[in-house]
mmCIF file of C-alpha atoms in Angstrom:
data_model
loop_
_atom_site.group_PDB
_atom_site.id
_atom_site.type_symbol
_atom_site.label_atom_id
_atom_site.label_comp_id
_atom_site.label_asym_id
_atom_site.label_seq_id
_atom_site.Cartn_x
_atom_site.Cartn_y
_atom_site.Cartn_z
ATOM 1 C CA MET A 1 -1.961 31.548 -4.978
ATOM 2 C CA THR A 2 -0.228 28.433 -4.812
ATOM 3 C CA LYS A 3 -2.750 25.072 -5.907
ATOM 4 C CA THR A 4 -2.954 22.563 -3.564
ATOM 5 C CA VAL A 5 -2.215 18.867 -4.042
ATOM 6 C CA ALA A 6 -4.307 15.644 -2.422
ATOM 7 C CA LEU A 7 -2.751 12.109 -3.366
ATOM 8 C CA ALA A 8 -3.754 8.503 -3.116
ATOM 9 C CA LEU A 9 -1.523 5.466 -3.483
ATOM 10 C CA SER A 10 -2.813 2.371 -4.283
ATOM 11 C CA GLY A 11 -2.334 -1.181 -3.051
ATOM 12 C CA GLY A 12 0.096 -3.525 -5.370
ATOM 13 C CA GLY A 13 1.674 -5.594 -2.233
ATOM 14 C CA ALA A 14 5.480 -5.132 -3.057
ATOM 15 C CA ARG A 15 5.106 -2.857 -5.933
ATOM 16 C CA SER A 16 3.847 0.245 -3.611
ATOM 17 C CA LEU A 17 7.414 0.381 -3.208
ATOM 18 C CA ALA A 18 7.257 2.347 -6.444
ATOM 19 C CA GLN A 19 5.050 4.931 -5.091
ATOM 20 C CA ILE A 20 8.161 5.839 -2.751
ATOM 21 C CA PRO A 21 10.356 7.982 -6.274
ATOM 22 C CA LEU A 22 7.004 9.779 -6.620
ATOM 23 C CA LEU A 23 7.171 10.712 -3.162
ATOM 24 C CA GLU A 24 10.707 12.312 -3.280
ATOM 25 C CA THR A 25 9.486 14.330 -6.222
ATOM 26 C CA LEU A 26 7.351 15.895 -4.575
ATOM 27 C CA ASP A 27 9.694 16.645 -1.664
ATOM 28 C CA GLU A 28 12.117 17.995 -4.238
ATOM 29 C CA LEU A 29 9.173 20.317 -5.561
ATOM 30 C CA GLY A 30 8.536 21.459 -2.099
ATOM 31 C CA ILE A 31 4.971 20.442 -2.411
ATOM 32 C CA ARG A 32 3.365 19.032 0.619
ATOM 33 C CA PRO A 33 -0.057 17.148 0.181
ATOM 34 C CA VAL A 34 -3.305 18.587 2.136
ATOM 35 C CA ALA A 35 -4.442 14.939 2.172
ATOM 36 C CA ILE A 36 -3.758 11.549 1.585
ATOM 37 C CA ALA A 37 -5.206 8.219 0.636
ATOM 38 C CA GLY A 38 -3.919 4.703 0.708
ATOM 39 C CA SER A 39 -5.429 1.143 0.343
ATOM 40 C CA SER A 40 -3.711 -2.028 1.124
ATOM 41 C CA PHE A 41 0.289 -1.697 1.214
ATOM 42 C CA GLY A 42 0.117 1.525 -0.347
ATOM 43 C CA ALA A 43 -1.719 2.686 3.042
ATOM 44 C CA VAL A 44 1.749 1.663 4.728
ATOM 45 C CA ILE A 45 3.424 3.996 2.199
ATOM 46 C CA ALA A 46 0.851 6.824 2.823
ATOM 47 C CA ALA A 47 0.881 6.379 6.414
ATOM 48 C CA ALA A 48 4.866 6.696 6.878
ATOM 49 C CA TYR A 49 4.479 10.086 4.706
ATOM 50 C CA ALA A 50 1.577 11.553 6.218
ATOM 51 C CA ALA A 51 3.676 10.962 9.635
ATOM 52 C CA GLY A 52 6.391 13.280 8.188
ATOM 53 C CA MET A 53 8.522 11.000 7.092
ATOM 54 C CA THR A 54 9.937 12.329 3.642
ATOM 55 C CA GLY A 55 10.470 10.277 0.314
ATOM 56 C CA LYS A 56 14.226 9.579 1.003
ATOM 57 C CA ALA A 57 13.688 8.505 5.010
ATOM 58 C CA ILE A 58 10.891 5.592 3.720
ATOM 59 C CA ARG A 59 13.285 4.647 0.911
ATOM 60 C CA ARG A 60 16.201 4.152 3.251
ATOM 61 C CA ALA A 61 13.428 2.356 5.794
ATOM 62 C CA ALA A 62 12.669 0.299 3.283
ATOM 63 C CA THR A 63 16.091 -0.799 1.855
ATOM 64 C CA SER A 64 17.538 -1.187 5.082
ATOM 65 C CA GLN A 65 15.006 -4.108 5.699
ATOM 66 C CA ALA A 66 15.454 -5.934 2.551
ATOM 67 C CA HIS A 67 18.612 -6.128 2.925
ATOM 68 C CA ASP A 68 18.805 -8.320 5.852
ATOM 69 C CA SER A 69 16.970 -11.115 5.069
ATOM 70 C CA ASN A 70 17.418 -13.192 8.314
ATOM 71 C CA GLU A 71 15.533 -10.159 10.098
ATOM 72 C CA ILE A 72 13.104 -10.292 7.730
ATOM 73 C CA TRP A 73 12.494 -13.843 8.488
ATOM 74 C CA ARG A 74 12.622 -13.774 12.533
ATOM 75 C CA ARG A 75 10.343 -10.958 12.211
ATOM 76 C CA LEU A 76 7.924 -12.886 9.800
ATOM 77 C CA LEU A 77 7.861 -16.097 12.042
ATOM 78 C CA GLY A 78 7.500 -13.487 14.691
ATOM 79 C CA ALA A 79 4.019 -12.398 13.526
ATOM 80 C CA ARG A 80 2.509 -15.622 12.771
ATOM 81 C CA ALA A 81 -0.591 -15.824 14.126
ATOM 82 C CA ALA A 82 -0.358 -19.136 15.435
ATOM 83 C CA GLY A 83 2.107 -21.452 17.178
ATOM 84 C CA LEU A 84 3.005 -24.807 15.472
ATOM 85 C CA ALA A 85 0.945 -26.229 18.563
ATOM 86 C CA ALA A 86 -2.177 -24.434 17.076
ATOM 87 C CA TRP A 87 -1.423 -25.642 13.962
ATOM 88 C CA ILE A 88 -0.896 -29.475 15.193
ATOM 89 C CA ALA A 89 -4.694 -29.299 16.657
ATOM 90 C CA SER A 90 -6.073 -27.700 13.713
ATOM 91 C CA PRO A 91 -4.071 -28.916 10.718
ATOM 92 C CA LEU A 92 -6.391 -27.732 7.922
ATOM 93 C CA GLY A 93 -5.461 -24.412 9.090
ATOM 94 C CA ASN A 94 -2.445 -21.680 7.183
ATOM 95 C CA PRO A 95 1.179 -22.505 9.598
ATOM 96 C CA LEU A 96 2.272 -19.240 7.841
ATOM 97 C CA LEU A 97 -1.048 -17.125 8.536
ATOM 98 C CA LEU A 98 -0.097 -13.953 9.481
ATOM 99 C CA ASP A 99 -1.272 -11.466 12.157
ATOM 100 C CA ALA A 100 -1.735 -8.418 10.886
ATOM 101 C CA GLU A 101 -1.326 -6.715 14.302
ATOM 102 C CA LYS A 102 2.039 -8.676 14.611
ATOM 103 C CA PHE A 103 2.917 -7.732 10.966
ATOM 104 C CA CYS A 104 2.693 -3.973 11.546
ATOM 105 C CA ALA A 105 4.559 -3.998 15.219
ATOM 106 C CA GLY A 106 7.701 -5.680 13.173
ATOM 107 C CA PHE A 107 7.985 -3.537 10.120
ATOM 108 C CA LEU A 108 6.243 -0.265 10.100
ATOM 109 C CA PRO A 109 8.601 2.392 10.752
ATOM 110 C CA PRO A 110 8.529 4.018 14.667
ATOM 111 C CA GLU A 111 8.019 7.102 12.926
ATOM 112 C CA VAL A 112 4.222 5.863 12.168
ATOM 113 C CA PRO A 113 2.318 7.234 15.284
ATOM 114 C CA ASP A 114 -0.308 5.110 17.109
ATOM 115 C CA ASP A 115 -3.207 6.724 16.026
ATOM 116 C CA PHE A 116 -4.491 9.323 13.312
ATOM 117 C CA ALA A 117 -4.451 12.348 15.398
ATOM 118 C CA ALA A 118 -0.673 12.264 15.444
ATOM 119 C CA LEU A 119 -0.066 12.437 11.804
ATOM 120 C CA LYS A 120 0.914 15.790 10.211
ATOM 121 C CA ILE A 121 -1.071 15.433 7.010
ATOM 122 C CA PRO A 122 -4.874 14.016 7.049
ATOM 123 C CA LEU A 123 -5.019 10.097 6.182
ATOM 124 C CA THR A 124 -7.489 8.217 4.644
ATOM 125 C CA VAL A 125 -7.077 4.679 4.856
ATOM 126 C CA ILE A 126 -9.054 2.111 2.840
ATOM 127 C CA ALA A 127 -10.449 -1.577 3.993
ATOM 128 C CA ALA A 128 -13.331 -3.849 2.909
ATOM 129 C CA ASP A 129 -15.605 -4.631 5.712
ATOM 130 C CA LEU A 130 -15.934 -8.576 5.064
ATOM 131 C CA TYR A 131 -19.508 -8.885 6.357
ATOM 132 C CA ALA A 132 -20.821 -5.296 5.206
ATOM 133 C CA ARG A 133 -19.313 -6.063 1.650
ATOM 134 C CA LYS A 134 -18.490 -2.546 1.329
ATOM 135 C CA GLU A 135 -15.412 -0.203 2.178
ATOM 136 C CA ALA A 136 -14.633 0.614 5.160
ATOM 137 C CA VAL A 137 -13.156 4.438 5.156
ATOM 138 C CA LEU A 138 -10.756 5.036 8.217
ATOM 139 C CA THR A 139 -9.600 8.261 9.449
ATOM 140 C CA SER A 140 -9.383 8.375 12.934
ATOM 141 C CA GLY A 141 -8.724 6.427 15.725
ATOM 142 C CA PRO A 142 -5.946 3.827 16.067
ATOM 143 C CA LEU A 143 -3.618 4.225 13.067
ATOM 144 C CA ARG A 144 -1.903 0.609 13.106
ATOM 145 C CA LEU A 145 -4.758 -0.834 13.591
ATOM 146 C CA ALA A 146 -6.230 0.617 10.473
ATOM 147 C CA ILE A 147 -3.270 -0.159 8.544
ATOM 148 C CA ALA A 148 -3.306 -3.693 9.567
ATOM 149 C CA ALA A 149 -6.904 -4.363 8.291
ATOM 150 C CA SER A 150 -5.946 -2.289 5.068
ATOM 151 C CA ILE A 151 -3.099 -5.350 4.393
ATOM 152 C CA ALA A 152 -5.186 -7.935 5.571
ATOM 153 C CA ILE A 153 -4.977 -10.241 2.406
ATOM 154 C CA PRO A 154 -7.380 -13.101 2.675
ATOM 155 C CA GLY A 155 -5.615 -16.667 3.222
ATOM 156 C CA LEU A 156 -2.179 -14.783 3.975
ATOM 157 C CA ILE A 157 -2.998 -12.237 6.700
ATOM 158 C CA ARG A 158 -5.909 -12.805 9.486
ATOM 159 C CA PRO A 159 -8.833 -10.270 9.223
ATOM 160 C CA VAL A 160 -8.801 -7.499 11.691
ATOM 161 C CA GLU A 161 -11.301 -6.456 14.147
ATOM 162 C CA LEU A 162 -11.809 -3.048 14.568
ATOM 163 C CA GLY A 163 -15.170 -0.984 16.167
ATOM 164 C CA GLY A 164 -17.254 -3.940 15.420
ATOM 165 C CA ARG A 165 -16.528 -4.887 12.462
ATOM 166 C CA VAL A 166 -14.114 -7.553 10.608
ATOM 167 C CA LEU A 167 -11.920 -5.993 7.958
ATOM 168 C CA VAL A 168 -9.805 -7.165 5.478
ATOM 169 C CA ASP A 169 -7.250 -5.844 2.585
ATOM 170 C CA GLY A 170 -8.568 -2.747 1.352
ATOM 171 C CA ALA A 171 -7.667 -3.385 -2.287
ATOM 172 C CA ALA A 172 -10.884 -5.871 -2.367
ATOM 173 C CA VAL A 173 -12.787 -2.569 -2.484
ATOM 174 C CA ASN A 174 -11.259 0.400 -3.541
ATOM 175 C CA PRO A 175 -7.490 -0.460 -4.461
ATOM 176 C CA LEU A 176 -6.528 3.181 -5.459
ATOM 177 C CA PRO A 177 -8.798 5.302 -3.257
ATOM 178 C CA PHE A 178 -8.755 9.240 -5.403
ATOM 179 C CA ASP A 179 -12.457 9.265 -5.033
ATOM 180 C CA HIS A 180 -11.934 10.093 -1.479
ATOM 181 C CA LEU A 181 -9.841 13.114 -2.146
ATOM 182 C CA ARG A 182 -12.341 15.077 -4.203
ATOM 183 C CA GLY A 183 -13.136 18.376 -2.916
ATOM 184 C CA LYS A 184 -10.196 18.373 -0.658
ATOM 185 C CA ALA A 185 -7.646 19.936 -2.935
ATOM 186 C CA ASP A 186 -7.268 21.748 -6.432
ATOM 187 C CA ILE A 187 -5.280 18.825 -8.095
ATOM 188 C CA VAL A 188 -5.832 14.862 -7.036
ATOM 189 C CA ILE A 189 -2.804 12.915 -7.828
ATOM 190 C CA ALA A 190 -3.091 9.093 -8.284
ATOM 191 C CA VAL A 191 -0.452 6.702 -8.055
ATOM 192 C CA ASP A 192 -1.171 3.208 -9.297
ATOM 193 C CA VAL A 193 1.073 0.088 -8.844
ATOM 194 C CA SER A 194 -2.179 -2.189 -8.331
ATOM 195 C CA VAL A 195 -1.222 -4.024 -11.128
ATOM 196 C CA GLY A 196 1.993 -5.757 -12.822
ATOM 197 C CA MET A 197 3.052 -7.038 -15.865
ATOM 198 C CA GLY A 198 3.911 -10.567 -15.611
ATOM 199 C CA GLU A 199 4.089 -12.905 -18.510
ATOM 200 C CA PRO A 200 2.232 -16.318 -18.474
ATOM 201 C CA ALA A 201 4.054 -19.015 -17.123
ATOM 202 C CA GLY A 202 2.586 -22.039 -16.566
ATOM 203 C CA VAL A 203 -0.046 -23.167 -13.592
ATOM 204 C CA PRO A 204 1.301 -20.805 -10.945
ATOM 205 C CA ASP A 205 1.678 -22.011 -7.495
ATOM 206 C CA PRO A 206 -1.067 -20.777 -4.619
ATOM 207 C CA TRP A 207 0.553 -17.454 -3.366
ATOM 208 C CA GLU A 208 1.132 -16.692 -7.208
ATOM 209 C CA ALA A 209 -2.801 -17.670 -7.672
ATOM 210 C CA LEU A 210 -3.794 -15.712 -5.007
ATOM 211 C CA ALA A 211 -1.672 -12.445 -6.031
ATOM 212 C CA ALA A 212 -3.232 -12.975 -10.065
ATOM 213 C CA THR A 213 -6.665 -12.945 -8.370
ATOM 214 C CA VAL A 214 -6.155 -9.830 -6.388
ATOM 215 C CA GLN A 215 -4.471 -8.363 -9.321
ATOM 216 C CA MET A 216 -7.813 -8.837 -11.537
ATOM 217 C CA MET A 217 -9.814 -7.703 -8.878
ATOM 218 C CA GLY A 218 -7.956 -4.458 -8.053
ATOM 219 C CA HIS A 219 -7.453 -3.568 -12.089
ATOM 220 C CA GLY A 220 -11.237 -4.123 -12.874
ATOM 221 C CA ILE A 221 -12.091 -1.869 -9.864
ATOM 222 C CA VAL A 222 -9.362 0.765 -10.978
ATOM 223 C CA ALA A 223 -10.864 0.783 -14.435
ATOM 224 C CA GLN A 224 -14.441 1.468 -13.688
ATOM 225 C CA LYS A 225 -13.478 4.295 -11.311
ATOM 226 C CA LEU A 226 -11.309 6.056 -14.144
ATOM 227 C CA ARG A 227 -14.233 5.588 -16.333
ATOM 228 C CA ASP A 228 -16.595 7.444 -14.223
ATOM 229 C CA ALA A 229 -14.547 10.176 -12.619
ATOM 230 C CA PRO A 230 -10.827 9.867 -13.386
ATOM 231 C CA PRO A 231 -8.157 11.848 -10.504
ATOM 232 C CA ASP A 232 -6.516 14.849 -11.996
ATOM 233 C CA LEU A 233 -3.483 13.003 -12.948
ATOM 234 C CA MET A 234 -2.609 9.663 -13.160
ATOM 235 C CA ILE A 235 0.675 8.023 -12.738
ATOM 236 C CA ARG A 236 1.896 4.096 -13.455
ATOM 237 C CA PRO A 237 4.972 3.754 -12.344
ATOM 238 C CA ASN A 238 6.942 1.011 -14.566
ATOM 239 C CA THR A 239 6.394 -2.212 -12.172
ATOM 240 C CA GLY A 240 7.395 -4.610 -14.878
ATOM 241 C CA THR A 241 7.154 -8.332 -13.766
ATOM 242 C CA PHE A 242 7.560 -7.635 -10.206
ATOM 243 C CA GLY A 243 5.064 -9.906 -8.162
ATOM 244 C CA LEU A 244 2.869 -9.287 -5.056
ATOM 245 C CA PHE A 245 5.397 -10.476 -2.644
ATOM 246 C CA ASP A 246 8.648 -9.364 -4.079
ATOM 247 C CA PHE A 247 9.642 -7.266 -1.030
ATOM 248 C CA MET A 248 13.096 -8.426 -1.109
ATOM 249 C CA ARG A 249 13.674 -6.852 -4.517
ATOM 250 C CA VAL A 250 13.255 -3.372 -3.433
ATOM 251 C CA SER A 251 16.484 -1.645 -4.839
ATOM 252 C CA ALA A 252 15.168 -3.199 -8.484
ATOM 253 C CA ILE A 253 11.590 -1.695 -7.705
ATOM 254 C CA LEU A 254 13.090 1.733 -6.964
ATOM 255 C CA ARG A 255 15.369 1.685 -9.728
ATOM 256 C CA ALA A 256 12.164 0.544 -12.108
ATOM 257 C CA ALA A 257 10.186 3.473 -10.910
ATOM 258 C CA ALA A 258 12.698 6.175 -11.371
ATOM 259 C CA PRO A 259 11.562 7.108 -14.979
ATOM 260 C CA ALA A 260 7.959 8.068 -12.974
ATOM 261 C CA LYS A 261 9.718 10.878 -11.443
ATOM 262 C CA ASP A 262 10.090 12.846 -14.401
ATOM 263 C CA GLU A 263 6.745 12.163 -15.775
ATOM 264 C CA LEU A 264 5.241 13.679 -12.687
ATOM 265 C CA LYS A 265 7.480 16.607 -12.651
ATOM 266 C CA GLU A 266 6.285 17.633 -15.916
ATOM 267 C CA ARG A 267 2.600 17.076 -15.748
ATOM 268 C CA LEU A 268 2.411 18.410 -12.316
ATOM 269 C CA ALA A 269 3.922 21.534 -13.877
ATOM 270 C CA ALA A 270 1.150 21.901 -16.353
ATOM 271 C CA LEU A 271 -1.417 21.506 -13.685
ATOM 272 C CA MET A 272 -0.109 23.906 -11.493
ATOM 273 C CA ALA A 273 0.728 26.654 -13.879
#
């Protein structure tokens, strides 16, 4: 009997794009996960895959957006949480703060449905419940709103209200949610791009400092989870020095991650035997 596979994708901002070549590998092997879990920007990739998009289709969607910088800026400006007048009225606010729902409307592929029920593969999306100080595990209801909550990086993207809770970035509580896939498949694969390998370069600007802080939090959480109960297979694509906001470097990120395809094929073949 063929063994079943479940897949967990991590947060990591633009580095989450490095998970796309691994999806292409599963497609090439004819392996369809029976369950997927994603956190933060990993939830975006996970939702597209769970909706039935192939790895190559997700690659095309990502690269086509990145190659039109003017369109990206237009969509980002359209996704701002408040206009110029509101910022003038409250000058201590962040004029670049994004509305998560508008961001998802502008950047998610149209194949991603509005509701979890329309997905082809069961999906778990992780967000952080800001006031309960714990994970929010989202598996049903409005999908795009769940994704919006999962990517709501504090200070950059406004928190999302969902089901009576105020939710923020899932990476704050569980950057790599393979633990939510235990018992759902014979083999649990986790793809981790939560931490980059950037070298010290002096005092960072505020956004770089925010990114580095998120990375530190994520690294500690993932390290503890791996000590307690690791997944069956962990893959860490080479995300090099790519930063949290390097979305315009999608082609370079995909090239850097390509060698992980052979690693996944080899290690997964051993587990499937």
